[in-house]
Amino acid sequence: MSEAGMEQKYVKEAFDTNWVVPLGPNVNGFEADLEQFVGQDKKVVALSSGTAAVHLALIACGVKPGDEVAVQSFTFCASSHPITYLGAVPVFVDSEKDTWNMDPDLLEEAIVDRKAKTGKYPKAIVPVALYGMPYNIKRIMEIGEKYDIPVIEDAAEGFGSRFNGQVLGTFGKYGVLSFNGNKMITTSGGGALICPDKEAANTIMWYATQAREAYPYYQHEAIGYNYRMSNVCAGIGRGQMTVVEEHLRHHKHVQKLYEELLAGVDGVTLIKAPSAEYDANYWLCTMCLDPELRVKGQENAYKKVITSAVGGAAGVIHAVDSTTTDCQPNDNVETLRLYLDAAQIETRPIVKPMHKQPVYKNNPAYVNGVSESMFKVGMCLPAGPYVSDDDVRYIVDCIKDAIQ
Ligand SMILES: *Cc1c(COP(=O)(O)O)cnc(C)c1O
């Protein structure tokens, strides 16, 4: 079938069969496809977003106002914001150098210290597969078991990544997936929660559909949410599942090509999996610039106020009147971003750690400096399904031009 053919077939079916609602045959079909893909006898519930999946997983782990949750600081805000939706407190844990993900030693230190300071352990542990790289699952799961704290894997960026051959999101009690427009596969917007069994999945589904009791009228004994995936979006998801292996192959191929082409370039380091156990999907390829590296035009970095948000949230951002903050990418990184942008290449800074975000300035944080220093030197490179080998060559040539 042609490009987007399967997606259109399933979406058309939703209209033809009059299932243009947040349930239906595509939702069931998509969930079955996902269950087969992730394996391990897991149950999967399709939801309206990955953020909703994080939120419901926290509820299912019993997170209540005043509780604390240990969460990776080096992540997109959707890992931690739902903790605050619940009136609970994110306790941020910094990263290890190898994977950029939650440092197990710091995690254990945080758990012990929170207990000493508050008398309570965190209610859940949320590691994140940043840019698709698996976290140190073995040690994080061991720590979760040692202190009897459930692990919620945020695999939103790590769909199809594996650790020791097993799909991410199937190790912890719950696993979060996202199908937002920019993720590994998309339903335009959407997400899913990988659940341990049918009973847990039913509870998640119940919360996702306004928590209704079995009466002929609306009877509510708990607060629910409108978080179920639409049958139209699930149709796109079913189509995407037919190309997921192709997407994974493509991202890994692009990573390999960057590795080859950037191998001899001084001051530029591409980030790679630390060992064969870590089978990353390379959702985005990432590189670091040596702080000493000079980029053409660097003396003008941060001179102009940026008028659009990174990520292009349809113009819905607050305007700023300052060009800098107290924690930002180095001048050479920002200059290279603008240089590549002028050559029609969109790159992004690495996510800014949550413990450096003003909105979380009063939260407990267990830090070792890794995420902050990576944020200052890191950069995300294009890797999506439309990036060709020639594109990668062009991107690397432009990087070389910029640093000469
Ligand atoms: C995208 C993302 C989410 C949330 O997914 P949405 O579908 O956009 O709500 C959660 N965590 C991480 C790390 C993400 O990158």
XYZ file of C-alpha atoms in Angstrom, residues 44-256:
213
model
C -2.241 -2.269 27.241
C -4.772 0.573 27.564
C -4.841 3.189 24.793
C -5.195 6.745 26.110
C -5.442 10.297 24.813
C -1.787 11.098 25.591
C 1.394 9.873 27.214
C 0.891 12.518 29.899
C -2.487 10.935 30.722
C -0.720 7.561 30.971
C 1.774 8.953 33.517
C -1.096 10.526 35.480
C -3.165 7.323 35.649
C -0.136 5.149 36.503
C 0.568 7.412 39.487
C -3.061 7.139 40.609
C -2.890 3.353 40.267
C 0.241 3.374 42.472
C -1.759 5.200 45.134
C -0.026 8.589 44.860
C -1.954 11.110 46.972
C -1.562 14.776 47.948
C 1.580 15.247 50.058
C 3.253 12.052 48.817
C 6.609 12.150 47.073
C 7.625 10.456 43.812
C 11.249 9.936 42.728
C 11.511 10.989 39.089
C 14.370 11.425 36.632
C 15.240 15.118 36.392
C 16.683 14.878 32.870
C 13.373 14.587 31.002
C 10.502 16.315 29.281
C 8.084 17.931 31.741
C 5.368 15.315 31.157
C 7.251 12.848 33.387
C 6.909 15.067 36.455
C 3.967 17.429 35.890
C 1.309 14.749 36.545
C 2.878 14.219 39.997
C 2.051 17.849 40.764
C -1.467 17.467 39.252
C -2.053 15.047 42.151
C -0.781 17.450 44.797
C 2.236 15.205 45.271
C 5.874 16.301 45.128
C 8.394 15.286 42.444
C 11.767 14.453 44.000
C 14.270 14.849 41.190
C 17.079 12.372 40.633
C 20.006 13.241 38.379
C 21.469 11.019 35.660
C 24.397 8.689 35.158
C 26.895 9.595 32.421
C 26.566 6.373 30.397
C 22.866 6.451 29.571
C 21.901 10.031 30.520
C 19.151 8.368 32.575
C 18.373 7.983 36.285
C 21.497 7.308 38.340
C 20.756 4.239 40.504
C 23.194 5.314 43.249
C 21.543 8.727 43.536
C 18.109 7.099 43.439
C 18.952 4.963 46.455
C 20.470 7.957 48.240
C 17.261 9.922 47.564
C 15.034 7.103 48.846
C 17.007 6.730 52.078
C 17.267 10.480 52.617
C 13.550 11.127 51.989
C 12.700 8.475 54.545
C 15.059 10.128 57.048
C 13.670 13.601 56.357
C 9.934 12.927 55.950
C 9.423 9.511 57.574
C 8.067 8.157 54.272
C 9.487 6.495 51.195
C 8.599 7.895 47.755
C 5.394 6.269 46.442
C 6.809 5.459 43.007
C 10.028 5.597 40.964
C 9.865 7.076 37.440
C 12.918 6.417 35.230
C 12.802 7.835 31.690
C 14.189 6.474 28.408
C 15.566 9.844 27.335
C 15.847 10.012 23.538
C 15.012 6.300 23.531
C 18.027 5.096 25.537
C 17.149 2.391 28.088
C 17.795 3.258 31.741
C 19.872 1.008 33.986
C 16.882 -1.297 34.435
C 18.584 -4.042 36.405
C 19.679 -1.768 39.228
C 16.579 0.422 39.246
C 14.308 -2.621 39.482
C 16.484 -4.047 42.270
C 16.194 -0.816 44.234
C 12.430 -0.718 43.658
C 12.153 -4.260 45.024
C 14.485 -3.614 47.957
C 12.327 -0.719 49.223
C 9.045 -2.117 47.881
C 8.395 0.927 45.680
C 6.679 0.410 42.295
C 8.540 1.491 39.153
C 6.627 3.414 36.471
C 8.734 3.304 33.317
C 8.399 6.430 31.195
C 9.136 4.824 27.836
C 7.340 7.611 25.918
C 10.472 8.235 23.858
C 11.618 4.621 24.004
C 8.934 2.781 22.057
C 10.624 -0.329 20.650
C 13.829 0.108 22.656
C 14.884 -3.056 24.451
C 16.986 -4.016 27.425
C 18.447 -7.523 27.216
C 16.003 -8.172 24.393
C 12.891 -7.202 26.391
C 10.765 -4.225 25.314
C 10.966 -1.134 27.554
C 7.835 -0.468 29.562
C 7.390 -4.151 30.466
C 9.863 -4.283 33.383
C 8.158 -1.966 35.855
C 4.670 -2.198 37.324
C 3.479 0.217 34.628
C 4.968 1.418 31.352
C 4.139 4.702 29.626
C 4.039 5.059 25.836
C 3.394 8.192 23.763
C 2.111 8.458 20.212
C 2.362 12.220 19.925
C 3.138 13.609 16.463
C 6.886 13.658 17.065
C 7.316 10.269 18.714
C 8.492 6.926 17.285
C 5.009 6.144 15.981
C 2.094 8.558 16.039
C -1.676 8.583 16.351
C -1.542 12.396 15.804
C -1.847 12.629 19.588
C -2.159 9.718 21.974
C -0.518 7.418 24.456
C -0.893 4.107 26.220
C -0.258 2.494 29.554
C 1.273 -0.970 29.735
C -0.379 -2.715 32.712
C 0.596 -5.855 34.630
C -2.725 -7.702 34.161
C -6.377 -7.492 33.138
C -7.514 -6.239 36.522
C -5.042 -3.346 36.547
C -5.955 -2.529 32.939
C -9.657 -2.431 33.855
C -8.958 -0.009 36.693
C -6.983 2.256 34.335
C -9.796 2.096 31.756
C -12.325 2.954 34.465
C -10.367 6.045 35.542
C -9.896 6.986 31.873
C -13.668 6.998 31.264
C -14.841 9.209 34.182
C -14.997 6.406 36.769
C -18.633 5.406 36.311
C -20.491 2.970 38.529
C -22.754 0.278 37.062
C -26.127 2.031 37.246
C -28.488 3.052 34.439
C -27.610 6.685 35.290
C -24.319 8.463 36.049
C -23.206 7.500 39.523
C -19.729 8.561 40.653
C -17.868 7.363 43.705
C -14.391 8.443 42.587
C -12.950 11.213 40.430
C -12.283 10.054 36.884
C -10.807 11.538 33.721
C -11.673 11.745 30.045
C -8.471 10.076 28.867
C -9.525 7.258 26.500
C -8.091 7.238 22.994
C -10.383 8.165 20.120
C -11.269 5.383 17.683
C -10.160 7.673 14.826
C -6.679 8.158 16.350
C -6.433 4.438 17.097
C -7.007 3.822 13.372
C -3.866 5.815 12.636
C -2.082 3.776 15.314
C -3.077 0.467 13.706
C -1.668 1.690 10.425
C 1.531 2.841 12.136
C 2.006 -0.574 13.745
C 2.455 -2.006 10.249
C 5.543 0.198 9.748
C 7.005 0.241 13.264
C 9.796 -2.247 12.532
C 10.712 -0.238 9.448
C 10.847 2.967 11.544
C 13.057 1.281 14.144
C 15.443 -0.003 11.470
C 15.565 3.448 9.923
C 16.398 5.276 13.179
C 19.173 2.783 13.964
C 20.546 3.116 10.449
C 20.612 6.921 10.695
C 22.422 6.673 14.055
C 25.041 4.384 12.502
